[in-house]
Coordinates of C-alpha atoms and ligand atoms in Angstrom, one line a residue:
X1 CA 0.1 0.1 0.2
X2 CA 1.4 3.5 -0.6
X3 CA 1.3 5.9 2.3
X4 CA 2.9 8.7 1.0
X5 CA 0.7 11.1 -1.3
X6 CA 1.6 12.0 -4.3
X7 CA -0.4 14.4 -7.0
X8 CA -1.0 13.2 -10.1
X9 CA -0.2 15.3 -13.6
X10 CA -3.2 15.2 -15.3
X11 CA -0.9 14.4 -18.5
X12 CA 0.2 11.4 -16.8
X13 CA -3.4 9.4 -15.8
X14 CA -5.4 11.3 -19.0
X15 CA -6.8 8.9 -21.7
X16 CA -5.9 9.5 -25.2
X17 CA -9.9 10.6 -25.1
X18 CA -9.5 12.7 -22.9
X19 CA -6.4 14.4 -24.1
X20 CA -8.7 14.5 -27.3
X21 CA -11.3 16.3 -25.2
X22 CA -8.6 18.4 -23.5
X23 CA -8.1 19.8 -26.2
X24 CA -11.4 20.7 -28.2
X25 CA -12.4 22.4 -24.7
X26 CA -9.7 24.7 -24.9
X27 CA -10.5 25.8 -28.4
X28 CA -14.1 26.6 -27.8
X29 CA -12.4 28.1 -24.1
X30 CA -10.1 30.3 -26.4
X31 CA -13.0 31.9 -28.6
X32 CA -14.7 32.7 -24.6
X33 CA -12.0 34.2 -23.5
X34 CA -11.0 36.5 -27.1
X35 CA -14.8 37.9 -27.5
X36 CA -15.3 38.8 -23.2
X37 CA -12.5 40.5 -22.2
X38 CA -15.5 42.8 -19.8
X39 CA -18.6 41.0 -17.3
X40 CA -20.9 43.1 -19.5
X41 CA -19.7 41.2 -23.0
X42 CA -19.5 38.1 -20.6
X43 CA -23.2 38.4 -19.1
X44 CA -24.1 39.2 -23.4
X45 CA -22.1 35.8 -24.9
X46 CA -23.5 33.5 -21.3
X47 CA -26.4 35.3 -21.7
X48 CA -27.4 33.8 -25.6
X49 CA -25.7 31.1 -25.1
X50 CA -27.9 30.1 -22.1
X51 CA -30.7 31.7 -23.8
X52 CA -30.1 29.4 -27.2
X53 CA -30.1 26.0 -24.6
X54 CA -33.2 26.4 -23.2
X55 CA -33.1 29.2 -20.6
X56 CA -35.4 32.2 -19.8
X57 CA -36.6 34.3 -17.5
X58 CA -39.2 31.8 -16.3
X59 CA -39.7 30.4 -12.9
X60 CA -42.6 28.1 -14.5
X61 CA -39.5 26.2 -15.9
X62 CA -37.1 24.5 -14.7
X63 CA -34.9 26.0 -16.7
X64 CA -33.4 30.2 -15.4
X65 CA -31.6 32.3 -15.7
X66 CA -31.6 36.4 -14.3
X67 CA -29.5 39.0 -15.3
X68 CA -28.4 42.1 -12.5
X69 CA -28.3 45.6 -14.1
X70 CA -25.6 43.6 -17.1
X71 CA -22.9 42.9 -15.4
X72 CA -23.3 39.8 -13.2
X73 CA -25.5 36.9 -14.0
X74 CA -27.5 34.0 -12.0
X75 CA -28.6 30.0 -13.4
X76 CA -30.8 27.9 -12.5
X77 CA -31.4 24.0 -13.3
X78 CA -34.1 22.1 -11.0
X79 CA -33.2 19.3 -9.1
X80 CA -35.0 16.2 -8.7
X81 CA -34.7 16.7 -4.6
X82 CA -36.5 18.9 -3.1
X83 CA -34.6 22.9 -2.2
X84 CA -34.3 22.4 0.9
X85 CA -32.0 19.8 1.0
X86 CA -29.8 22.2 -0.5
X87 CA -28.4 23.7 -3.5
X88 CA -25.2 23.3 -5.4
X89 CA -24.0 26.2 -5.5
X90 CA -20.2 27.6 -8.2
X91 CA -20.0 31.0 -7.8
X92 CA -17.0 32.8 -10.3
X93 CA -16.0 36.4 -11.0
X94 CA -16.0 37.4 -14.3
X95 CA -14.7 41.7 -13.4
X96 CA -11.2 41.3 -14.4
X97 CA -8.7 43.8 -13.5
X98 CA -8.0 46.8 -16.4
X99 CA -7.8 50.6 -16.5
X100 CA -11.2 52.5 -16.1
X101 CA -11.5 55.6 -18.5
X102 CA -12.1 58.7 -16.2
X103 CA -15.1 60.8 -16.4
X104 CA -12.9 63.3 -17.8
X105 CA -11.0 61.9 -19.8
X106 CA -9.0 63.1 -22.7
X107 CA -7.1 65.9 -22.5
X108 CA -4.6 67.1 -24.9
X109 CA -0.4 66.8 -23.8
X110 CA 2.9 68.0 -26.2
X111 CA 0.5 67.8 -28.9
X112 CA -0.8 64.6 -28.6
X113 CA -4.5 63.3 -27.0
X114 CA -3.9 61.5 -23.8
X115 CA -6.7 59.7 -22.3
X116 CA -7.0 59.6 -17.9
X117 CA -7.7 56.7 -16.9
X118 CA -7.7 55.2 -13.5
X119 CA -7.0 51.5 -12.4
X120 CA -9.5 48.5 -11.5
X121 CA -8.4 46.5 -9.4
X122 CA -4.3 44.7 -8.1
X123 CA -2.8 45.7 -11.5
X124 CA 1.1 46.1 -11.9
X125 CA 1.6 49.2 -13.5
X126 CA 4.7 48.8 -15.4
X127 CA 2.5 45.0 -17.1
X128 CA 0.1 48.0 -18.9
X129 CA 3.1 50.2 -21.1
X130 CA 3.6 50.0 -24.4
X131 CA 1.5 47.4 -25.1
X132 CA -1.3 47.3 -27.7
X133 CA -4.3 48.4 -25.6
X134 CA -8.4 48.1 -26.4
X135 CA -11.1 49.9 -25.3
X136 CA -14.3 47.9 -25.1
X137 CA -17.2 49.6 -22.8
X138 CA -20.2 51.6 -23.5
X139 CA -21.9 55.3 -23.8
X140 CA -25.1 55.8 -22.3
X141 CA -27.6 58.7 -23.6
X142 CA -29.7 60.4 -21.5
X143 CA -31.8 59.2 -23.9
X144 CA -31.7 56.1 -22.8
X145 CA -29.7 54.3 -25.0
X146 CA -26.7 52.3 -25.1
X147 CA -24.2 52.9 -27.7
X148 CA -21.5 49.6 -27.6
X149 CA -17.9 50.6 -28.1
X150 CA -14.8 47.9 -29.3
X151 CA -12.1 49.2 -30.8
X152 CA -8.6 47.7 -31.1
X153 CA -10.1 43.8 -32.1
X154 CA -10.4 43.1 -35.2
X155 CA -6.9 43.8 -38.0
X156 CA -8.1 46.6 -39.4
X157 CA -8.3 48.7 -36.6
X158 CA -6.9 50.8 -34.0
X159 CA -5.0 50.5 -30.8
X160 CA -4.0 52.2 -28.2
X161 CA -0.6 52.5 -25.8
X162 CA 1.1 54.0 -23.2
X163 CA 4.6 54.2 -24.3
X164 CA 7.2 53.6 -22.1
X165 CA 9.5 55.9 -21.3
X166 CA 12.7 55.2 -23.2
X167 CA 15.8 53.6 -21.2
X168 CA 18.3 55.9 -22.5
X169 CA 16.5 58.3 -20.0
X170 CA 15.7 56.1 -17.4
X171 CA 18.5 55.3 -15.1
X172 CA 16.7 58.0 -12.6
X173 CA 13.5 55.8 -12.8
X174 CA 16.0 52.9 -12.2
X175 CA 16.6 53.5 -9.1
X176 CA 13.5 54.2 -7.6
X177 CA 11.1 51.2 -6.2
X178 CA 8.7 49.5 -7.7
X179 CA 5.7 50.7 -6.3
X180 CA 6.7 54.3 -6.8
X181 CA 8.6 54.2 -10.0
X182 CA 4.5 53.9 -11.8
X183 CA 2.2 56.9 -11.4
X184 CA -1.1 55.5 -11.4
X185 CA -2.3 59.5 -12.8
X186 CA 0.5 58.1 -15.8
X187 CA -1.6 55.7 -16.9
X188 CA -3.1 57.2 -20.1
X189 CA -3.1 55.6 -23.5
X190 CA -2.6 58.1 -26.9
X191 CA -5.7 58.8 -29.0
X192 CA -4.8 61.4 -31.7
X193 CA -2.3 63.3 -32.5
X194 CA -4.1 65.4 -35.4
X195 CA -4.7 69.4 -34.8
X196 CA -8.7 71.1 -35.5
X197 CA -7.2 74.0 -37.6
X198 CA -10.6 75.1 -37.8
X199 CA -9.3 75.7 -33.6
X200 CA -6.9 77.5 -31.9
X201 CA -7.0 76.0 -28.0
X202 CA -6.9 72.6 -27.6
X203 CA -7.7 71.8 -30.7
X204 CA -6.0 68.0 -30.7
X205 CA -8.4 67.0 -29.1
X206 CA -11.3 68.7 -31.0
X207 CA -10.2 66.2 -33.6
X208 CA -11.2 63.6 -31.7
X209 CA -14.2 64.7 -29.9
X210 CA -15.6 65.3 -33.8
X211 CA -14.5 61.9 -34.4
X212 CA -16.6 60.5 -31.1
X213 CA -19.5 62.6 -32.2
X214 CA -19.5 61.3 -36.2
X215 CA -18.8 58.1 -35.9
X216 CA -20.5 57.3 -32.4
X217 CA -22.7 60.4 -32.0
X218 CA -21.1 60.6 -27.9
X219 CA -20.4 63.9 -26.6
X220 CA -17.8 65.6 -24.2
X221 CA -20.2 64.8 -21.7
X222 CA -21.9 61.2 -22.2
X223 CA -18.7 60.4 -21.2
X224 CA -19.7 60.8 -17.8
X225 CA -22.8 58.3 -18.2
X226 CA -19.9 56.0 -19.6
X227 CA -17.9 52.7 -19.0
X228 CA -15.2 52.5 -21.0
X229 CA -12.2 50.4 -20.4
X230 CA -8.8 49.8 -22.0
X231 CA -8.0 45.6 -22.3
X232 CA -4.9 44.4 -23.4
X233 CA -6.0 44.3 -27.3
X234 CA -6.0 40.6 -28.6
X235 CA -6.6 37.1 -28.7
X236 CA -5.9 34.2 -26.4
X237 CA -3.9 32.3 -27.9
X238 CA -2.1 28.1 -27.5
X239 CA 1.0 28.7 -25.5
X240 CA 4.2 26.8 -25.8
X241 CA 6.2 24.3 -28.5
X242 CA 3.7 21.3 -27.0
X243 CA 0.5 23.4 -26.7
X244 CA 0.0 22.8 -23.6
X245 CA -1.1 25.7 -22.2
X246 CA -3.1 28.7 -22.8
X247 CA -1.9 32.1 -22.8
X248 CA -4.5 35.1 -22.4
X249 CA -6.2 38.4 -20.6
X250 CA -8.5 37.7 -17.9
X251 CA -8.4 33.9 -17.2
X252 CA -8.5 35.2 -13.9
X253 CA -11.3 34.7 -12.9
X254 CA -13.0 33.5 -16.9
X255 CA -11.1 30.2 -16.6
X256 CA -13.5 29.1 -13.9
X257 CA -17.0 30.9 -15.0
X258 CA -16.4 29.4 -18.6
X259 CA -15.5 26.0 -16.1
X260 CA -18.5 26.6 -14.7
X261 CA -21.0 27.6 -17.3
X262 CA -20.4 24.5 -19.4
X263 CA -20.5 21.5 -16.4
X264 CA -23.6 23.7 -16.0
X265 CA -24.8 23.3 -18.9
X266 CA -23.6 19.3 -19.4
X267 CA -25.3 18.2 -16.0
X268 CA -28.8 17.2 -17.2
X269 CA -31.7 16.0 -14.6
X270 CA -29.5 17.3 -11.6
X271 CA -30.3 16.0 -8.4
X272 CA -30.6 18.8 -6.7
X273 CA -30.9 21.9 -8.0
X274 CA -27.9 23.9 -9.4
X275 CA -27.2 27.3 -10.1
X276 CA -24.6 28.9 -11.1
X277 CA -23.8 32.5 -10.6
X278 CA -21.2 34.6 -11.9
X279 CA -20.0 37.8 -9.8
X280 CA -19.1 41.5 -11.0
X281 CA -16.6 44.0 -8.5
X282 CA -14.1 40.9 -7.3
X283 CA -11.6 42.6 -7.7
X284 CA -12.7 45.8 -5.6
X285 CA -13.6 43.6 -2.7
X286 CA -17.0 42.4 -4.2
X287 CA -18.6 45.7 -3.4
X288 CA -22.0 47.4 -5.3
X289 CA -24.5 46.1 -6.5
X290 CA -23.5 43.4 -9.1
X291 CA -20.4 42.3 -6.2
X292 CA -21.3 39.2 -4.4
X293 CA -21.9 41.6 -0.8
X294 CA -25.1 42.7 -2.8
X295 CA -28.4 40.6 -1.6
X296 CA -29.3 39.8 -5.2
X297 CA -28.7 36.7 -5.0
X298 CA -30.6 35.7 -1.3
X299 CA -33.4 37.4 -3.5
X300 CA -33.3 35.1 -6.4
X301 CA -32.8 32.5 -4.1
X302 CA -35.5 33.5 -2.6
X303 CA -38.0 33.9 -5.1
X304 CA -36.6 30.2 -6.6
X305 CA -38.5 28.8 -3.3
X306 CA -41.5 31.3 -4.2
X307 CA -42.1 29.3 -7.3
X308 CA -40.5 25.5 -6.7
X309 CA -41.1 25.4 -2.4
X310 CA -43.9 27.8 -1.3
X311 CA -43.2 27.7 2.2
X312 CA -39.6 26.2 2.5
X313 CA -37.3 27.8 4.3
X314 CA -34.8 30.6 3.4
X315 CA -32.3 29.6 6.3
X316 CA -33.0 25.6 5.9
X317 CA -32.2 26.0 1.5
X318 CA -28.7 27.8 1.9
X319 CA -27.8 26.5 5.3
X320 CA -27.8 23.2 3.8
X321 CA -26.3 23.5 0.1
X322 CA -23.0 23.0 -1.0
X323 CA -20.7 25.3 -3.2
X324 CA -18.1 26.3 -4.8
X325 CA -16.1 29.3 -4.9
X326 CA -14.9 28.9 -8.6
X327 CA -11.9 31.2 -8.4
X328 CA -8.1 30.9 -9.5
X329 CA -5.1 30.1 -7.9
X330 CA -1.7 31.3 -7.9
X331 CA 0.8 27.9 -9.7
X332 CA 4.5 27.7 -8.1
X333 CA 6.4 29.9 -10.3
X334 CA 9.9 29.4 -11.5
X335 CA 11.1 33.1 -10.8
X336 CA 10.2 33.4 -7.9
X337 CA 9.8 30.2 -6.3
X338 CA 11.7 31.2 -3.5
X339 CA 8.0 32.7 -2.6
X340 CA 6.5 29.6 -2.4
X341 CA 6.1 27.1 0.1
X342 CA 6.5 24.5 -2.4
X343 CA 5.3 21.4 -0.1
X344 CA 2.1 23.6 -0.2
X345 CA 2.3 25.2 -4.4
X346 CA 0.1 23.8 -6.6
X347 CA 1.5 23.0 -10.2
X348 CA 0.2 24.1 -13.6
X349 CA -1.1 20.4 -15.0
X350 CA -2.0 19.1 -12.0
X351 CA -5.4 19.3 -11.7
X352 CA -7.6 21.9 -9.8
X353 CA -6.3 23.4 -7.1
X354 CA -8.3 22.6 -3.8
X355 CA -8.0 25.8 -0.9
X356 CA -9.2 24.9 2.5
X357 CA -8.6 28.8 3.5
X358 CA -8.0 31.7 1.9
X359 CA -6.7 35.4 3.8
X360 CA -3.8 36.6 4.5
X361 CA -1.5 36.6 8.1
X362 CA -2.2 34.1 9.9
X363 CA -5.9 33.5 8.1
X364 CA -6.7 36.6 8.4
X365 CA -10.5 37.3 6.7
X366 CA -10.1 33.5 5.2
X367 CA -13.0 31.2 4.5
X368 CA -12.4 27.6 6.0
X369 CA -13.6 25.0 4.5
X370 CA -14.5 22.0 7.2
X371 CA -12.1 18.8 7.4
X372 CA -15.9 17.5 6.9
X373 CA -16.6 18.8 3.3
X374 CA -12.4 18.8 1.7
X375 CA -13.4 15.4 3.0
X376 CA -16.1 14.9 0.6
X377 CA -15.4 16.7 -2.0
X378 CA -11.6 15.0 -2.5
X379 CA -14.7 11.2 -2.5
X380 CA -16.4 12.5 -5.3
X381 CA -13.2 13.4 -6.8
X382 CA -11.2 10.8 -6.3
X383 CA -14.9 8.1 -7.5
X384 CA -13.7 9.6 -11.5
X385 CA -10.2 9.7 -10.7
X386 CA -10.5 13.0 -11.9
X387 CA -6.9 14.3 -10.3
X388 CA -6.7 17.9 -7.8
X389 CA -4.5 18.9 -5.7
X390 CA -4.1 21.1 -2.4
X391 CA -2.4 24.4 -2.3
X392 CA -2.8 27.7 -0.5
X393 CA -1.4 31.0 -2.0
X394 CA 2.7 31.7 -1.1
X395 CA 4.7 31.1 1.8
X396 CA 3.5 32.6 5.5
X397 CA 3.3 35.9 5.7
X398 CA 4.7 36.3 1.6
X399 CA 1.0 39.1 1.0
X400 CA -2.4 36.6 0.5
X401 CA -5.9 37.1 -0.8
X402 CA -9.3 36.7 -0.5
X403 CA -12.2 35.5 -2.9
X404 CA -16.4 36.0 -2.5
X405 CA -15.6 32.2 -0.8
X406 CA -16.9 34.3 2.7
X407 CA -19.8 36.2 1.8
X408 CA -21.8 32.4 1.1
X409 CA -20.1 31.7 3.8
X410 CA -22.1 33.9 5.9
X411 CA -25.2 31.9 5.3
X412 CA -23.9 28.5 7.7
X413 CA -23.1 26.6 4.1
X414 CA -19.9 24.7 3.1
X415 CA -18.1 26.5 0.4
X416 CA -14.6 25.8 -0.5
X417 CA -12.5 27.3 -2.6
X418 CA -11.0 25.8 -6.1
X419 CA -9.8 26.5 -10.1
X420 CA -7.0 26.1 -11.7
X421 CA -4.1 27.5 -11.2
X422 CA -2.7 29.9 -13.1
X423 CA 0.9 32.0 -14.2
X424 CA 1.2 36.2 -13.9
X425 CA -2.2 37.0 -12.3
X426 CA -3.8 39.8 -13.2
X427 CA -0.5 40.6 -15.8
X428 CA -2.2 41.8 -19.9
X429 CA -1.4 37.3 -21.0
X430 CA -2.6 34.9 -18.3
X431 CA -1.3 31.8 -18.4
X432 CA -3.2 28.1 -17.6
X433 CA -3.2 24.2 -18.6
X434 CA -5.5 23.3 -21.1
X435 CA -5.3 19.7 -19.0
X436 CA -6.2 22.1 -15.7
X437 CA -8.6 23.2 -17.6
X438 CA -10.2 20.6 -18.8
X439 CA -9.5 18.8 -15.1
X440 CA -11.8 22.3 -13.7
X441 CA -14.7 21.6 -15.8
X442 CA -15.3 17.4 -15.0
X443 CA -14.4 18.9 -11.7
X444 CA -17.2 20.8 -11.9
X445 CA -19.3 18.9 -13.4
X446 CA -19.2 15.5 -11.3
X447 CA -19.8 18.0 -8.2
X448 CA -22.3 19.8 -9.8
X449 CA -24.2 16.1 -10.5
X450 CA -23.5 14.6 -7.0
Ligands
MN1 MN1 -9.7 35.7 -9.2
MN2 MN1 -7.7 38.5 -9.2

């Protein structure tokens, strides 16, 4: 009998059939990732797919969906068991780090027109310099008309850039600490460089305003009621000579959202009612009307109860539920091995990471999943020979982080973090493993159907 535990590498235990499935699954994921760069775009993608698969905002059917303010979405599939036996829930977040345009974004400097931004979420500022950026978002007019903007993704469209300082003049900057060398106010991509010869003042800005008006019917004041974001331009890609990985923007946390969505759709006739929820605002603390701290999730569960099992107690439905907080994990980084505890770190290619607790400095602010729940989770994954690994994020006191797990845990339900490890988290080009993507999908599917 082997007493020592060894994690299993997906590529070593997948059948040829599974390897093929993993490759096909990755192709579909790459399309999704390339098309969905904002929470709004992700909601639209999910909504379109779900409607085509028979989901409706109608409780009289077994397949329910609801969109919350264009930025969050919930899908539910009715199970055979009563709601009071608990739900199976997977929550993931669909907002991603980026540069949001300020409300007064457009200004001139050195006869260039630039756009002021305020970064969203935890970015390393220098990573956003000298890379092609696209603008995505909406502008809402007072009439209610919504103008969708997406510039920089097609081959014939322009892109934007924040040029980095030339090395020839960087000697002073090179002496500074990274946290001081790059300023948030300077994250201002260039919009244009042509003057309007009829104007005396702000003639470069005037030219950009004219283009906005002629092309999109937008005046400067309309930018107050807009949500426009600079995101890395271009598609997600297969990565590595062995084509085993995926590189792309926004994998934290759209990789979990994609796996959860596919798992929900491929779970037919579930035993328990299954709920998949995609939240906004995780990267800035889950506050706001569309974040995990909002009560909308609870309201919708109450509506489900009223429609599907009137009189059932919300407290019972919630506390009997089992949930996964689907979020990515920081995989062991070959460039910064010393920041990980190698005995408790995840590696690319070993399946989804079960993270018992998150938090920082002595587990503060953590959801700490119970031993009983982890035992149950191990059992269901091992039953199907689905690879998984157990890890925590970084060495003790090296830093830390949180997820949405603790907000659902408040209802007394069992919840644990589980999702693929990635490299370069929050960078414009994050790296994941095809095998982990597929194994996460298998794990979520098993969870939802158990
Ligand atoms: Mn995340
Ligand atoms: Mn994140």
